[in-house]
Amino acid sequence: MKVMINTSSTFKGGSVQVARSFIEECVQFPEHEYHVLLGDMLSDLVSTANYPENFFFYNVGYRPATRVLSFRSQDHDFKDIEKEIVPDVVFTTSGPAYWRPEAPHVIGYNLPHYIYGESPYFKQIPLWKRVKWFLKGKVIQHYFKRDADAYVVQTDDVNRRLRDWIKSERVYTVSNTYSRHYDSPKQVQNKLPERKETEFRLLTLSAWYPHKNLKIIPDILELLPVHLKERVRFVLTLPEASYKQHFRAGLNGSVINIGPVKPDEGPALYKECDALFLPTLLECFSASYAEAMRMEKPIVTSDMGFAHSVCGGAALYANPEDPNEFAEKISDLADNPDLRRKLTEEGIKRQKAFPTARERAEQYLNICKRLADEHRK
């Protein structure tokens, strides 16, 4: 099968790592021929010289989304490349693609803003931004419906919502997962200060995005019981400028910001912490959930459908708008070793259901083959 992999729309967040992982794992399926369109982000991360002869790479110097309101064609370059390749199938790792190829087209969907309209996030932003998201959603909905023959999502909850949104039954669930670094953790020097005897560390491995809801952390600290105020530490991985912009001075060591962490250093950081804290308002899937389970850490997160879909009984859930509720859940976890053990054991069970990176790639390729075979008939 001749597969055209389009990453040109992928530019930030977990979708970048998913695309990179998929390309890497395709090496293990040498029966196919791969033609990979690299967007700006992926071109810096993929070492093309390390790939075998059945891989061909094409650098795309722009994101198609930037040409939606431009006189320049969004898809002219893609059409020329497709004519040259004549692929059996096209897989856009993260849509919308803003391009309808001649070959059958599978598009990955991971845009929570348009299918989780009930999220508290939309109550926290001004009216003009809500209108902007609504109008943008109508445009993106049009392109998803126009350009794809099938869709790939990461959870069953997203699957159900996307089917309703685009009125299509050709939606397949292929779970996200932890990266291969969590199967063979790299040994690195500790990044956190020496641990105090009773210290309880909550890790949030994320950049700053408004929907991640990290602004709630100072309010949680204020509401913790007195006996926990000196014990609980929030560990963040924000760029220093971002941390100073969004967090006030004087948190007295209750928040430890160590700056961005390389993907292969994530497992070591989890080992230095006691639990994952993710108060997010919008997700399709967060790899942090799978990573925490793989590293045998309990989870405190938002009481939202996407979180329950991934974490099940491996997490404590709180209203993401209520810092008092989060403080109560964190207190329960910090003070109760049996509860931590119970959540960890449930996480160990659930993470066994996650595919490996290789298995995920194989599932993607099977969907592509199904569409290619149907197209030939």
PDB file of N, CA, C and O in Angstrom, residues 215-250:
ATOM      1  N   LYS A 215      -4.660  28.424  36.314  1.00  0.00           N
ATOM      2  CA  LYS A 215      -4.844  29.609  37.162  1.00  0.00           C
ATOM      3  C   LYS A 215      -5.559  29.272  38.466  1.00  0.00           C
ATOM      4  O   LYS A 215      -5.555  30.077  39.409  1.00  0.00           O
ATOM      5  N   ILE A 216      -6.163  28.094  38.551  1.00  0.00           N
ATOM      6  CA  ILE A 216      -6.900  27.712  39.748  1.00  0.00           C
ATOM      7  C   ILE A 216      -5.967  27.295  40.891  1.00  0.00           C
ATOM      8  O   ILE A 216      -6.376  27.228  42.051  1.00  0.00           O
ATOM      9  N   ILE A 217      -4.702  27.047  40.599  1.00  0.00           N
ATOM     10  CA  ILE A 217      -3.773  26.502  41.596  1.00  0.00           C
ATOM     11  C   ILE A 217      -3.611  27.413  42.814  1.00  0.00           C
ATOM     12  O   ILE A 217      -3.701  26.933  43.963  1.00  0.00           O
ATOM     13  N   PRO A 218      -3.359  28.734  42.681  1.00  0.00           N
ATOM     14  CA  PRO A 218      -3.234  29.571  43.888  1.00  0.00           C
ATOM     15  C   PRO A 218      -4.473  29.533  44.772  1.00  0.00           C
ATOM     16  O   PRO A 218      -4.357  29.549  46.016  1.00  0.00           O
ATOM     17  N   ASP A 219      -5.655  29.468  44.179  1.00  0.00           N
ATOM     18  CA  ASP A 219      -6.881  29.395  44.977  1.00  0.00           C
ATOM     19  C   ASP A 219      -6.966  28.076  45.734  1.00  0.00           C
ATOM     20  O   ASP A 219      -7.424  28.028  46.880  1.00  0.00           O
ATOM     21  N   ILE A 220      -6.526  27.003  45.118  1.00  0.00           N
ATOM     22  CA  ILE A 220      -6.506  25.704  45.804  1.00  0.00           C
ATOM     23  C   ILE A 220      -5.574  25.760  47.005  1.00  0.00           C
ATOM     24  O   ILE A 220      -5.906  25.276  48.104  1.00  0.00           O
ATOM     25  N   LEU A 221      -4.408  26.355  46.811  1.00  0.00           N
ATOM     26  CA  LEU A 221      -3.438  26.456  47.910  1.00  0.00           C
ATOM     27  C   LEU A 221      -4.030  27.192  49.106  1.00  0.00           C
ATOM     28  O   LEU A 221      -3.816  26.812  50.262  1.00  0.00           O
ATOM     29  N   GLU A 222      -4.798  28.244  48.836  1.00  0.00           N
ATOM     30  CA  GLU A 222      -5.417  29.004  49.922  1.00  0.00           C
ATOM     31  C   GLU A 222      -6.425  28.167  50.705  1.00  0.00           C
ATOM     32  O   GLU A 222      -6.632  28.382  51.900  1.00  0.00           O
ATOM     33  N   LEU A 223      -7.049  27.214  50.044  1.00  0.00           N
ATOM     34  CA  LEU A 223      -8.147  26.456  50.651  1.00  0.00           C
ATOM     35  C   LEU A 223      -7.713  25.130  51.256  1.00  0.00           C
ATOM     36  O   LEU A 223      -8.522  24.433  51.866  1.00  0.00           O
ATOM     37  N   LEU A 224      -6.455  24.765  51.106  1.00  0.00           N
ATOM     38  CA  LEU A 224      -5.984  23.522  51.704  1.00  0.00           C
ATOM     39  C   LEU A 224      -6.024  23.606  53.229  1.00  0.00           C
ATOM     40  O   LEU A 224      -5.807  24.683  53.807  1.00  0.00           O
ATOM     41  N   PRO A 225      -6.285  22.490  53.916  1.00  0.00           N
ATOM     42  CA  PRO A 225      -6.221  22.487  55.379  1.00  0.00           C
ATOM     43  C   PRO A 225      -4.841  22.923  55.865  1.00  0.00           C
ATOM     44  O   PRO A 225      -3.833  22.738  55.165  1.00  0.00           O
ATOM     45  N   VAL A 226      -4.810  23.481  57.032  1.00  0.00           N
ATOM     46  CA  VAL A 226      -3.560  24.032  57.565  1.00  0.00           C
ATOM     47  C   VAL A 226      -2.451  22.997  57.569  1.00  0.00           C
ATOM     48  O   VAL A 226      -1.301  23.287  57.202  1.00  0.00           O
ATOM     49  N   HIS A 227      -2.764  21.758  57.955  1.00  0.00           N
ATOM     50  CA  HIS A 227      -1.715  20.744  58.074  1.00  0.00           C
ATOM     51  C   HIS A 227      -1.134  20.329  56.713  1.00  0.00           C
ATOM     52  O   HIS A 227      -0.082  19.672  56.662  1.00  0.00           O
ATOM     53  N   LEU A 228      -1.795  20.739  55.609  1.00  0.00           N
ATOM     54  CA  LEU A 228      -1.283  20.391  54.287  1.00  0.00           C
ATOM     55  C   LEU A 228      -0.598  21.554  53.576  1.00  0.00           C
ATOM     56  O   LEU A 228       0.060  21.353  52.556  1.00  0.00           O
ATOM     57  N   LYS A 229      -0.742  22.757  54.097  1.00  0.00           N
ATOM     58  CA  LYS A 229      -0.184  23.919  53.396  1.00  0.00           C
ATOM     59  C   LYS A 229       1.327  23.837  53.249  1.00  0.00           C
ATOM     60  O   LYS A 229       1.906  24.362  52.289  1.00  0.00           O
ATOM     61  N   GLU A 230       1.992  23.188  54.194  1.00  0.00           N
ATOM     62  CA  GLU A 230       3.448  23.053  54.109  1.00  0.00           C
ATOM     63  C   GLU A 230       3.865  21.751  53.447  1.00  0.00           C
ATOM     64  O   GLU A 230       5.050  21.532  53.193  1.00  0.00           O
ATOM     65  N   ARG A 231       2.896  20.884  53.183  1.00  0.00           N
ATOM     66  CA  ARG A 231       3.220  19.574  52.595  1.00  0.00           C
ATOM     67  C   ARG A 231       3.019  19.534  51.084  1.00  0.00           C
ATOM     68  O   ARG A 231       3.803  18.926  50.374  1.00  0.00           O
ATOM     69  N   VAL A 232       1.953  20.140  50.617  1.00  0.00           N
ATOM     70  CA  VAL A 232       1.579  20.013  49.201  1.00  0.00           C
ATOM     71  C   VAL A 232       2.415  20.941  48.326  1.00  0.00           C
ATOM     72  O   VAL A 232       2.575  22.127  48.617  1.00  0.00           O
ATOM     73  N   ARG A 233       2.951  20.383  47.255  1.00  0.00           N
ATOM     74  CA  ARG A 233       3.717  21.149  46.276  1.00  0.00           C
ATOM     75  C   ARG A 233       3.170  20.867  44.881  1.00  0.00           C
ATOM     76  O   ARG A 233       2.985  19.706  44.498  1.00  0.00           O
ATOM     77  N   PHE A 234       2.896  21.923  44.133  1.00  0.00           N
ATOM     78  CA  PHE A 234       2.507  21.787  42.732  1.00  0.00           C
ATOM     79  C   PHE A 234       3.757  21.937  41.871  1.00  0.00           C
ATOM     80  O   PHE A 234       4.495  22.918  42.020  1.00  0.00           O
ATOM     81  N   VAL A 235       3.988  20.991  40.989  1.00  0.00           N
ATOM     82  CA  VAL A 235       5.171  21.002  40.120  1.00  0.00           C
ATOM     83  C   VAL A 235       4.719  21.310  38.696  1.00  0.00           C
ATOM     84  O   VAL A 235       3.908  20.581  38.109  1.00  0.00           O
ATOM     85  N   LEU A 236       5.240  22.405  38.128  1.00  0.00           N
ATOM     86  CA  LEU A 236       4.856  22.848  36.792  1.00  0.00           C
ATOM     87  C   LEU A 236       6.053  22.824  35.852  1.00  0.00           C
ATOM     88  O   LEU A 236       7.212  22.853  36.288  1.00  0.00           O
ATOM     89  N   THR A 237       5.762  22.812  34.542  1.00  0.00           N
ATOM     90  CA  THR A 237       6.818  22.755  33.519  1.00  0.00           C
ATOM     91  C   THR A 237       6.648  23.890  32.511  1.00  0.00           C
ATOM     92  O   THR A 237       6.715  23.695  31.305  1.00  0.00           O
ATOM     93  N   LEU A 238       6.418  25.084  33.011  1.00  0.00           N
ATOM     94  CA  LEU A 238       6.183  26.248  32.152  1.00  0.00           C
ATOM     95  C   LEU A 238       7.487  26.977  31.852  1.00  0.00           C
ATOM     96  O   LEU A 238       8.406  27.002  32.685  1.00  0.00           O
ATOM     97  N   PRO A 239       7.591  27.610  30.684  1.00  0.00           N
ATOM     98  CA  PRO A 239       8.705  28.539  30.472  1.00  0.00           C
ATOM     99  C   PRO A 239       8.689  29.606  31.565  1.00  0.00           C
ATOM    100  O   PRO A 239       7.621  30.012  32.032  1.00  0.00           O
ATOM    101  N   GLU A 240       9.850  30.060  31.974  1.00  0.00           N
ATOM    102  CA  GLU A 240       9.930  30.971  33.109  1.00  0.00           C
ATOM    103  C   GLU A 240       9.129  32.250  32.877  1.00  0.00           C
ATOM    104  O   GLU A 240       8.454  32.749  33.786  1.00  0.00           O
ATOM    105  N   ALA A 241       9.174  32.795  31.657  1.00  0.00           N
ATOM    106  CA  ALA A 241       8.427  34.024  31.368  1.00  0.00           C
ATOM    107  C   ALA A 241       6.928  33.784  31.515  1.00  0.00           C
ATOM    108  O   ALA A 241       6.192  34.633  32.040  1.00  0.00           O
ATOM    109  N   SER A 242       6.461  32.631  31.070  1.00  0.00           N
ATOM    110  CA  SER A 242       5.043  32.291  31.183  1.00  0.00           C
ATOM    111  C   SER A 242       4.645  32.123  32.648  1.00  0.00           C
ATOM    112  O   SER A 242       3.584  32.580  33.080  1.00  0.00           O
ATOM    113  N   TYR A 243       5.515  31.487  33.416  1.00  0.00           N
ATOM    114  CA  TYR A 243       5.225  31.297  34.838  1.00  0.00           C
ATOM    115  C   TYR A 243       5.110  32.640  35.563  1.00  0.00           C
ATOM    116  O   TYR A 243       4.167  32.889  36.321  1.00  0.00           O
ATOM    117  N   LYS A 244       6.044  33.529  35.312  1.00  0.00           N
ATOM    118  CA  LYS A 244       6.023  34.838  35.980  1.00  0.00           C
ATOM    119  C   LYS A 244       4.819  35.668  35.555  1.00  0.00           C
ATOM    120  O   LYS A 244       4.294  36.461  36.335  1.00  0.00           O
ATOM    121  N   GLN A 245       4.380  35.485  34.324  1.00  0.00           N
ATOM    122  CA  GLN A 245       3.234  36.239  33.824  1.00  0.00           C
ATOM    123  C   GLN A 245       1.934  35.795  34.493  1.00  0.00           C
ATOM    124  O   GLN A 245       1.071  36.627  34.803  1.00  0.00           O
ATOM    125  N   HIS A 246       1.797  34.519  34.762  1.00  0.00           N
ATOM    126  CA  HIS A 246       0.509  33.984  35.197  1.00  0.00           C
ATOM    127  C   HIS A 246       0.436  33.638  36.691  1.00  0.00           C
ATOM    128  O   HIS A 246      -0.662  33.408  37.203  1.00  0.00           O
ATOM    129  N   PHE A 247       1.576  33.598  37.375  1.00  0.00           N
ATOM    130  CA  PHE A 247       1.554  33.257  38.797  1.00  0.00           C
ATOM    131  C   PHE A 247       2.195  34.379  39.612  1.00  0.00           C
ATOM    132  O   PHE A 247       3.283  34.846  39.286  1.00  0.00           O
ATOM    133  N   ARG A 248       1.487  34.791  40.638  1.00  0.00           N
ATOM    134  CA  ARG A 248       1.979  35.885  41.464  1.00  0.00           C
ATOM    135  C   ARG A 248       3.185  35.434  42.280  1.00  0.00           C
ATOM    136  O   ARG A 248       3.373  34.253  42.560  1.00  0.00           O
ATOM    137  N   ALA A 249       3.976  36.403  42.668  1.00  0.00           N
ATOM    138  CA  ALA A 249       5.117  36.110  43.526  1.00  0.00           C
ATOM    139  C   ALA A 249       4.617  35.786  44.937  1.00  0.00           C
ATOM    140  O   ALA A 249       3.486  36.095  45.310  1.00  0.00           O
ATOM    141  N   GLY A 250       5.459  35.143  45.704  1.00  0.00           N
ATOM    142  CA  GLY A 250       5.115  34.897  47.101  1.00  0.00           C
ATOM    143  C   GLY A 250       4.332  33.630  47.356  1.00  0.00           C
ATOM    144  O   GLY A 250       3.605  33.536  48.354  1.00  0.00           O
TER     145      GLY A 250
END
